[in-house]
Amino acid sequence: MPRISSISVSAVRVPLDRVTSFSTRTVKSRDYCLVRVRSADGVEGIGFCYVGTAGASVAKLAIQELLAPVLLGQESDRVEGLWEQMYRETLLHGRAGTVMRALSILDIALWDLNARAAKLPLYRYLGCWSVDKVPAYASGGYYLEGKTPRDLGKEVASWVREGFRAVKIKVGRLSPAEEEERVRAAREAIGPDVHLMMDINNAWTDVPTALLYCKRFEKYNPYWVEEPFSPDEIDSHARLAAATSIQVATGEIEAGRWRFKELLDKRAAEILQADAAVCGGISEWRRIAQTAASYGVTICPHWFHDLHVHLVASTPNARYVEFFPDDQVLNFRRLINRQLEVKNGDLLLPKGPGLGFEFDEKAVRKYALDSAKPWSEIK
């Protein structure tokens, strides 16, 4: 069996071309942590995660000091056992947040390495229900200086013309009346039959405020309202879900199957947005998806379409991949050498082994926080 011989890690920061805002934050750049896990027989798997507008160095340190020593010399296909060992190392340092993201990065790399060793695309290695394509929704609708509701309408309409049957916009930064104007413009632009998702990014602090907005939005038949509250306010999610006709979606920054089970037990969401680069890697994502299936709940993973296309293709209760049509917001796209193909709103499944792409080494050198040594190797 292949044994892990080395792990290389890089911390990078990619600036946005244009300052972009959500409901509660403004973003000028994005930090990513990247890894390459190499086996003794020369096969290499890659993993990655977004760690905020700062924090890539924290994830890098967690990998170097906490988690890489657990993996070196171990058989790469002992994924479940290695996950458990890494998880134990996180117990005193944070079972969520950046440390869990570091664990997720390495778990993704192990699955990628093993799929490449088997010479199979990752979705086939996982056991897939689809072999050619999966549906996606176009994600955007951010706040930009000078952007009007009409501009927002033009943006989402352009995605529908490209074949997307679902679109998502940001909501929650402005007053209820102003946000209703934006939602109305989006709905009128896309027509009645396209799914319209609304992402609040944790902007609301109480259920009455949330209902002021949701009651205005219900007439536009949105598909879901996403992350209405802080992720810790699970009871508020449940109360809102019971009080509005709009489906509640959440979970993109949750970690571990236990928190997702609480969301399910409390009926706090009908759509879970577990992110494999956040929640504990592919291993934990699959456990979460299987648990959700027993509750009849749908999975629509957050971000990183290049990763989640494989998971949606291999998960019966997964519906949509979140897709970013350009590299302006999800600028991770600039760090890899191959992009997914899109046809009529579907993502075509890659045919190469593993994830189907590599890091663009020129881009990694350009954006590395340590430009003199973009990769640090642990043996």
PDB file of N, CA, C and O in Angstrom, residues 3 25 31 50-51 92 113 151 160 163 166 187 255 272 312 322 331 342 362:
ATOM      1  N   ARG A   3       2.567   4.621   0.931  1.00  0.00           N
ATOM      2  CA  ARG A   3       2.777   5.342   2.189  1.00  0.00           C
ATOM      3  C   ARG A   3       3.098   6.800   1.911  1.00  0.00           C
ATOM      4  O   ARG A   3       3.710   7.132   0.890  1.00  0.00           O
ATOM      5  N   ARG A  25     -19.856  42.379   5.507  1.00  0.00           N
ATOM      6  CA  ARG A  25     -18.405  42.485   5.346  1.00  0.00           C
ATOM      7  C   ARG A  25     -18.053  43.044   3.977  1.00  0.00           C
ATOM      8  O   ARG A  25     -18.825  42.938   3.035  1.00  0.00           O
ATOM      9  N   ASP A  31      -7.501  34.719   1.375  1.00  0.00           N
ATOM     10  CA  ASP A  31      -6.403  33.829   1.738  1.00  0.00           C
ATOM     11  C   ASP A  31      -6.800  32.378   1.491  1.00  0.00           C
ATOM     12  O   ASP A  31      -7.936  31.972   1.808  1.00  0.00           O
ATOM     13  N   TYR A  50     -10.288  27.922   1.672  1.00  0.00           N
ATOM     14  CA  TYR A  50     -10.342  29.365   1.893  1.00  0.00           C
ATOM     15  C   TYR A  50     -10.341  29.613   3.394  1.00  0.00           C
ATOM     16  O   TYR A  50     -11.067  28.953   4.134  1.00  0.00           O
ATOM     17  N   VAL A  51      -9.527  30.552   3.848  1.00  0.00           N
ATOM     18  CA  VAL A  51      -9.433  30.808   5.289  1.00  0.00           C
ATOM     19  C   VAL A  51      -9.643  32.273   5.628  1.00  0.00           C
ATOM     20  O   VAL A  51      -9.098  32.789   6.605  1.00  0.00           O
ATOM     21  N   LEU A  92      -7.675  19.947  21.493  1.00  0.00           N
ATOM     22  CA  LEU A  92      -7.269  21.031  22.392  1.00  0.00           C
ATOM     23  C   LEU A  92      -7.069  22.358  21.659  1.00  0.00           C
ATOM     24  O   LEU A  92      -6.807  23.369  22.304  1.00  0.00           O
ATOM     25  N   LEU A 113      -5.309  11.824  -3.736  1.00  0.00           N
ATOM     26  CA  LEU A 113      -4.156  10.954  -3.963  1.00  0.00           C
ATOM     27  C   LEU A 113      -4.613   9.525  -4.277  1.00  0.00           C
ATOM     28  O   LEU A 113      -4.140   8.901  -5.241  1.00  0.00           O
ATOM     29  N   ASP A 151     -29.046  46.871 -12.461  1.00  0.00           N
ATOM     30  CA  ASP A 151     -27.780  46.201 -12.782  1.00  0.00           C
ATOM     31  C   ASP A 151     -27.797  44.757 -12.281  1.00  0.00           C
ATOM     32  O   ASP A 151     -27.318  43.841 -12.961  1.00  0.00           O
ATOM     33  N   VAL A 160     -29.116  33.266 -16.773  1.00  0.00           N
ATOM     34  CA  VAL A 160     -30.237  32.486 -17.304  1.00  0.00           C
ATOM     35  C   VAL A 160     -30.073  32.288 -18.816  1.00  0.00           C
ATOM     36  O   VAL A 160     -30.333  31.207 -19.352  1.00  0.00           O
ATOM     37  N   GLY A 163     -28.063  29.415 -19.634  1.00  0.00           N
ATOM     38  CA  GLY A 163     -28.661  28.104 -19.393  1.00  0.00           C
ATOM     39  C   GLY A 163     -28.877  27.736 -17.949  1.00  0.00           C
ATOM     40  O   GLY A 163     -29.434  26.666 -17.658  1.00  0.00           O
ATOM     41  N   ALA A 166     -31.037  28.162 -11.972  1.00  0.00           N
ATOM     42  CA  ALA A 166     -31.068  28.648 -10.595  1.00  0.00           C
ATOM     43  C   ALA A 166     -29.955  29.674 -10.423  1.00  0.00           C
ATOM     44  O   ALA A 166     -28.864  29.516 -10.988  1.00  0.00           O
ATOM     45  N   ARG A 187     -36.129  38.781  -9.653  1.00  0.00           N
ATOM     46  CA  ARG A 187     -37.206  37.886 -10.080  1.00  0.00           C
ATOM     47  C   ARG A 187     -37.771  38.299 -11.432  1.00  0.00           C
ATOM     48  O   ARG A 187     -38.011  37.454 -12.311  1.00  0.00           O
ATOM     49  N   ALA A 255     -18.772  22.810  11.271  1.00  0.00           N
ATOM     50  CA  ALA A 255     -17.779  21.742  11.247  1.00  0.00           C
ATOM     51  C   ALA A 255     -18.260  20.573  12.098  1.00  0.00           C
ATOM     52  O   ALA A 255     -18.809  20.779  13.181  1.00  0.00           O
ATOM     53  N   LEU A 272     -28.926  21.734   3.683  1.00  0.00           N
ATOM     54  CA  LEU A 272     -27.645  21.867   4.350  1.00  0.00           C
ATOM     55  C   LEU A 272     -26.570  22.188   3.319  1.00  0.00           C
ATOM     56  O   LEU A 272     -26.534  21.598   2.240  1.00  0.00           O
ATOM     57  N   VAL A 312     -21.286  16.054  -5.294  1.00  0.00           N
ATOM     58  CA  VAL A 312     -22.678  16.057  -5.728  1.00  0.00           C
ATOM     59  C   VAL A 312     -22.935  14.893  -6.688  1.00  0.00           C
ATOM     60  O   VAL A 312     -23.986  14.240  -6.633  1.00  0.00           O
ATOM     61  N   GLU A 322     -22.719  24.959  -6.225  1.00  0.00           N
ATOM     62  CA  GLU A 322     -22.626  26.416  -6.330  1.00  0.00           C
ATOM     63  C   GLU A 322     -21.513  26.753  -7.306  1.00  0.00           C
ATOM     64  O   GLU A 322     -20.359  26.364  -7.093  1.00  0.00           O
ATOM     65  N   ASN A 331     -11.768  33.736  -6.394  1.00  0.00           N
ATOM     66  CA  ASN A 331     -10.547  33.873  -7.193  1.00  0.00           C
ATOM     67  C   ASN A 331      -9.560  32.737  -6.986  1.00  0.00           C
ATOM     68  O   ASN A 331      -8.443  32.768  -7.502  1.00  0.00           O
ATOM     69  N   VAL A 342     -18.954  24.137 -18.579  1.00  0.00           N
ATOM     70  CA  VAL A 342     -20.360  24.379 -18.259  1.00  0.00           C
ATOM     71  C   VAL A 342     -21.170  24.268 -19.543  1.00  0.00           C
ATOM     72  O   VAL A 342     -20.779  24.796 -20.583  1.00  0.00           O
ATOM     73  N   LYS A 362       2.980  28.798 -11.308  1.00  0.00           N
ATOM     74  CA  LYS A 362       3.327  30.204 -11.546  1.00  0.00           C
ATOM     75  C   LYS A 362       2.436  31.105 -10.703  1.00  0.00           C
ATOM     76  O   LYS A 362       2.902  32.081 -10.100  1.00  0.00           O
TER      77      LYS A 362
END
